[in-house]
mmCIF file of C-alpha atoms in Angstrom:
data_model
loop_
_atom_site.group_PDB
_atom_site.id
_atom_site.type_symbol
_atom_site.label_atom_id
_atom_site.label_comp_id
_atom_site.label_asym_id
_atom_site.label_seq_id
_atom_site.Cartn_x
_atom_site.Cartn_y
_atom_site.Cartn_z
ATOM 1 C CA MET A 298 0.000 0.000 0.000
ATOM 2 C CA GLN A 299 1.481 3.333 -1.063
ATOM 3 C CA MET A 300 1.278 6.213 1.399
ATOM 4 C CA THR A 301 -0.035 9.585 0.300
ATOM 5 C CA SER A 302 1.954 12.674 1.244
ATOM 6 C CA LYS A 303 -0.657 13.393 3.933
ATOM 7 C CA THR A 304 -0.372 9.885 5.401
ATOM 8 C CA ALA A 305 3.410 10.099 5.232
ATOM 9 C CA ALA A 306 3.350 13.492 6.980
ATOM 10 C CA ILE A 307 1.278 12.095 9.838
ATOM 11 C CA ALA A 308 3.328 8.902 10.049
ATOM 12 C CA GLN A 309 6.603 10.801 10.465
ATOM 13 C CA VAL A 310 5.355 12.824 13.444
ATOM 14 C CA ASP A 311 6.467 11.440 16.783
ATOM 15 C CA PRO A 312 3.596 11.866 19.291
ATOM 16 C CA GLU A 313 5.967 13.581 21.714
ATOM 17 C CA SER A 314 7.579 15.906 19.199
ATOM 18 C CA LYS A 315 6.400 19.221 17.907
ATOM 19 C CA LEU A 316 5.165 19.902 14.395
ATOM 20 C CA THR A 317 7.653 21.317 11.905
ATOM 21 C CA ILE A 318 7.062 23.548 8.898
ATOM 22 C CA GLU A 319 8.213 20.705 6.653
ATOM 23 C CA GLN A 320 5.719 18.259 8.143
ATOM 24 C CA LEU A 321 2.840 20.696 7.696
ATOM 25 C CA GLN A 322 3.932 21.499 4.151
ATOM 26 C CA GLY A 323 4.067 17.763 3.417
ATOM 27 C CA GLY A 324 0.384 17.404 4.255
ATOM 28 C CA LEU A 325 -0.791 20.356 2.165
ATOM 29 C CA PRO A 326 -1.569 20.609 -1.535
ATOM 30 C CA ALA A 327 1.517 21.799 -3.455
ATOM 31 C CA LYS A 328 0.017 25.216 -4.249
ATOM 32 C CA LEU A 329 -0.446 25.990 -0.531
ATOM 33 C CA ARG A 330 2.931 24.871 0.805
ATOM 34 C CA LYS A 331 4.490 28.306 0.274
ATOM 35 C CA HIS A 332 1.890 29.837 2.611
ATOM 36 C CA VAL A 333 2.978 27.831 5.659
ATOM 37 C CA THR A 334 4.554 30.078 8.267
ATOM 38 C CA GLN A 335 6.284 29.510 11.569
ATOM 39 C CA LYS A 336 3.349 31.324 13.221
ATOM 40 C CA MET A 337 0.965 28.636 11.957
ATOM 41 C CA VAL A 338 3.192 25.877 13.278
ATOM 42 C CA ASP A 339 3.567 27.740 16.583
ATOM 43 C CA VAL A 340 -0.227 27.884 17.009
ATOM 44 C CA VAL A 341 -0.251 24.091 16.972
ATOM 45 C CA ASN A 342 2.921 23.619 19.020
ATOM 46 C CA ASP A 343 2.047 26.208 21.664
ATOM 47 C CA THR A 344 -0.987 24.217 22.759
ATOM 48 C CA GLU A 345 -0.193 23.397 26.380
ATOM 49 C CA ASP A 346 -2.050 20.100 26.772
ATOM 50 C CA GLY A 347 0.191 17.449 25.197
ATOM 51 C CA ASP A 348 -2.647 14.989 24.524
ATOM 52 C CA PHE A 349 -4.746 17.692 22.872
ATOM 53 C CA ARG A 350 -1.706 18.960 20.952
ATOM 54 C CA GLU A 351 -1.217 15.512 19.434
ATOM 55 C CA HIS A 352 -4.930 15.284 18.511
ATOM 56 C CA TYR A 353 -4.890 18.813 17.076
ATOM 57 C CA ARG A 354 -1.645 18.259 15.153
ATOM 58 C CA ASN A 355 -2.996 15.085 13.566
ATOM 59 C CA ASN A 356 -6.220 16.874 12.629
ATOM 60 C CA VAL A 357 -4.284 19.753 11.034
ATOM 61 C CA LEU A 358 -2.480 17.186 8.882
ATOM 62 C CA SER A 359 -5.613 15.117 8.199
ATOM 63 C CA PHE A 360 -8.194 17.706 7.154
ATOM 64 C CA THR A 361 -6.103 19.439 4.498
ATOM 65 C CA ASN A 362 -8.441 18.291 1.737
ATOM 66 C CA VAL A 363 -10.724 21.249 2.579
ATOM 67 C CA LEU A 364 -7.977 23.537 1.314
ATOM 68 C CA GLN A 365 -8.177 22.075 -2.190
ATOM 69 C CA SER A 366 -10.659 24.762 -3.258
ATOM 70 C CA GLY A 367 -8.030 27.388 -2.440
ATOM 71 C CA LYS A 368 -10.510 29.897 -1.047
ATOM 72 C CA PHE A 369 -9.428 29.686 2.588
ATOM 73 C CA LYS A 370 -6.419 31.276 4.254
ATOM 74 C CA THR A 371 -4.092 28.734 5.787
ATOM 75 C CA MET A 372 -4.053 30.511 9.172
ATOM 76 C CA ASP A 373 -7.865 30.471 9.198
ATOM 77 C CA TYR A 374 -7.637 26.746 8.488
ATOM 78 C CA VAL A 375 -5.313 26.138 11.461
ATOM 79 C CA ASN A 376 -7.701 28.019 13.773
ATOM 80 C CA ALA A 377 -10.783 26.249 12.409
ATOM 81 C CA VAL A 378 -9.146 22.857 12.925
ATOM 82 C CA LYS A 379 -8.388 23.832 16.522
ATOM 83 C CA PHE A 380 -12.039 24.801 17.056
ATOM 84 C CA VAL A 381 -13.245 21.554 15.461
ATOM 85 C CA SER A 382 -10.741 19.533 17.493
ATOM 86 C CA PHE A 383 -12.166 20.941 20.734
ATOM 87 C CA LYS A 384 -15.694 20.228 19.500
ATOM 88 C CA LEU A 385 -14.776 16.643 18.572
ATOM 89 C CA LEU A 386 -13.587 16.157 22.141
ATOM 90 C CA GLY A 387 -16.984 17.269 23.475
ATOM 91 C CA ASP A 388 -16.701 21.020 24.029
ATOM 92 C CA GLY A 389 -19.684 23.181 23.144
ATOM 93 C CA ASN A 390 -19.430 26.066 20.691
ATOM 94 C CA THR A 391 -18.684 28.795 23.235
ATOM 95 C CA LEU A 392 -16.074 26.804 25.158
ATOM 96 C CA ALA A 393 -14.359 25.702 21.930
ATOM 97 C CA TYR A 394 -14.452 29.320 20.698
ATOM 98 C CA SER A 395 -12.948 30.630 23.959
ATOM 99 C CA LYS A 396 -10.138 28.052 23.806
ATOM 100 C CA THR A 397 -9.436 28.699 20.132
ATOM 101 C CA PHE A 398 -9.521 32.490 20.381
ATOM 102 C CA PRO A 399 -8.673 33.322 24.019
ATOM 103 C CA GLU A 400 -7.687 36.937 23.252
ATOM 104 C CA ARG A 401 -10.829 37.561 21.213
ATOM 105 C CA TYR A 402 -12.996 35.942 23.912
ATOM 106 C CA LYS A 403 -11.329 38.025 26.645
ATOM 107 C CA ARG A 404 -11.883 41.193 24.615
ATOM 108 C CA LEU A 405 -15.593 40.384 24.287
ATOM 109 C CA VAL A 406 -15.893 39.765 28.030
ATOM 110 C CA ASP A 407 -13.879 42.904 28.861
ATOM 111 C CA ASN A 408 -16.164 44.942 26.612
ATOM 112 C CA GLY A 409 -19.192 43.785 28.581
ATOM 113 C CA ILE A 410 -20.625 41.531 25.879
ATOM 114 C CA THR A 411 -23.183 39.214 27.507
ATOM 115 C CA GLY A 412 -22.823 35.445 27.550
ATOM 116 C CA LYS A 413 -25.814 35.178 25.224
ATOM 117 C CA ASN A 414 -24.165 37.472 22.686
ATOM 118 C CA ILE A 415 -20.833 35.659 22.986
ATOM 119 C CA ALA A 416 -22.748 32.443 22.288
ATOM 120 C CA SER A 417 -24.036 34.103 19.126
ATOM 121 C CA TYR A 418 -20.456 34.797 17.988
ATOM 122 C CA SER A 419 -19.410 31.209 18.667
ATOM 123 C CA THR A 420 -22.495 29.811 16.936
ATOM 124 C CA ALA A 421 -21.836 32.002 13.913
ATOM 125 C CA TYR A 422 -18.234 30.748 13.786
ATOM 126 C CA ASN A 423 -19.481 27.164 14.103
ATOM 127 C CA ARG A 424 -21.816 27.713 11.142
ATOM 128 C CA GLY A 425 -19.052 29.110 8.953
ATOM 129 C CA ASP A 426 -18.166 27.402 5.690
ATOM 130 C CA LEU A 427 -14.641 26.416 6.716
ATOM 131 C CA VAL A 428 -15.691 24.838 10.020
ATOM 132 C CA ASN A 429 -18.486 22.934 8.294
ATOM 133 C CA LYS A 430 -16.182 21.611 5.586
ATOM 134 C CA ILE A 431 -13.781 20.350 8.269
ATOM 135 C CA MET A 432 -16.601 18.768 10.287
#
């Protein structure tokens, strides 16, 4: 059985190691590889929970087929995969949103936005095209 570049990219990642630019590029369509930045890789690697980081990293490498259409920014993809990864582990929309975008969530809270309105933001994000394609 021949491995695809995506399968090979996942297979070469040690569960304890951090993601590299080369590994992420290996899982992406050729036309998107040039858009991979250290910041994108850092978003994945800076996840504190090691078990979640492994789950998230594997999802980033697995769901790359949604980028085939070429209409999504790669950084948006990395964030959407993080959101979906939290949701797949059982978090609701608002909790997944707050974990994916902690600065944005804090800004909403600091600006006095009610929990109901924050839930509206997280629901809107959950209904977005990119998140739905990943799900």
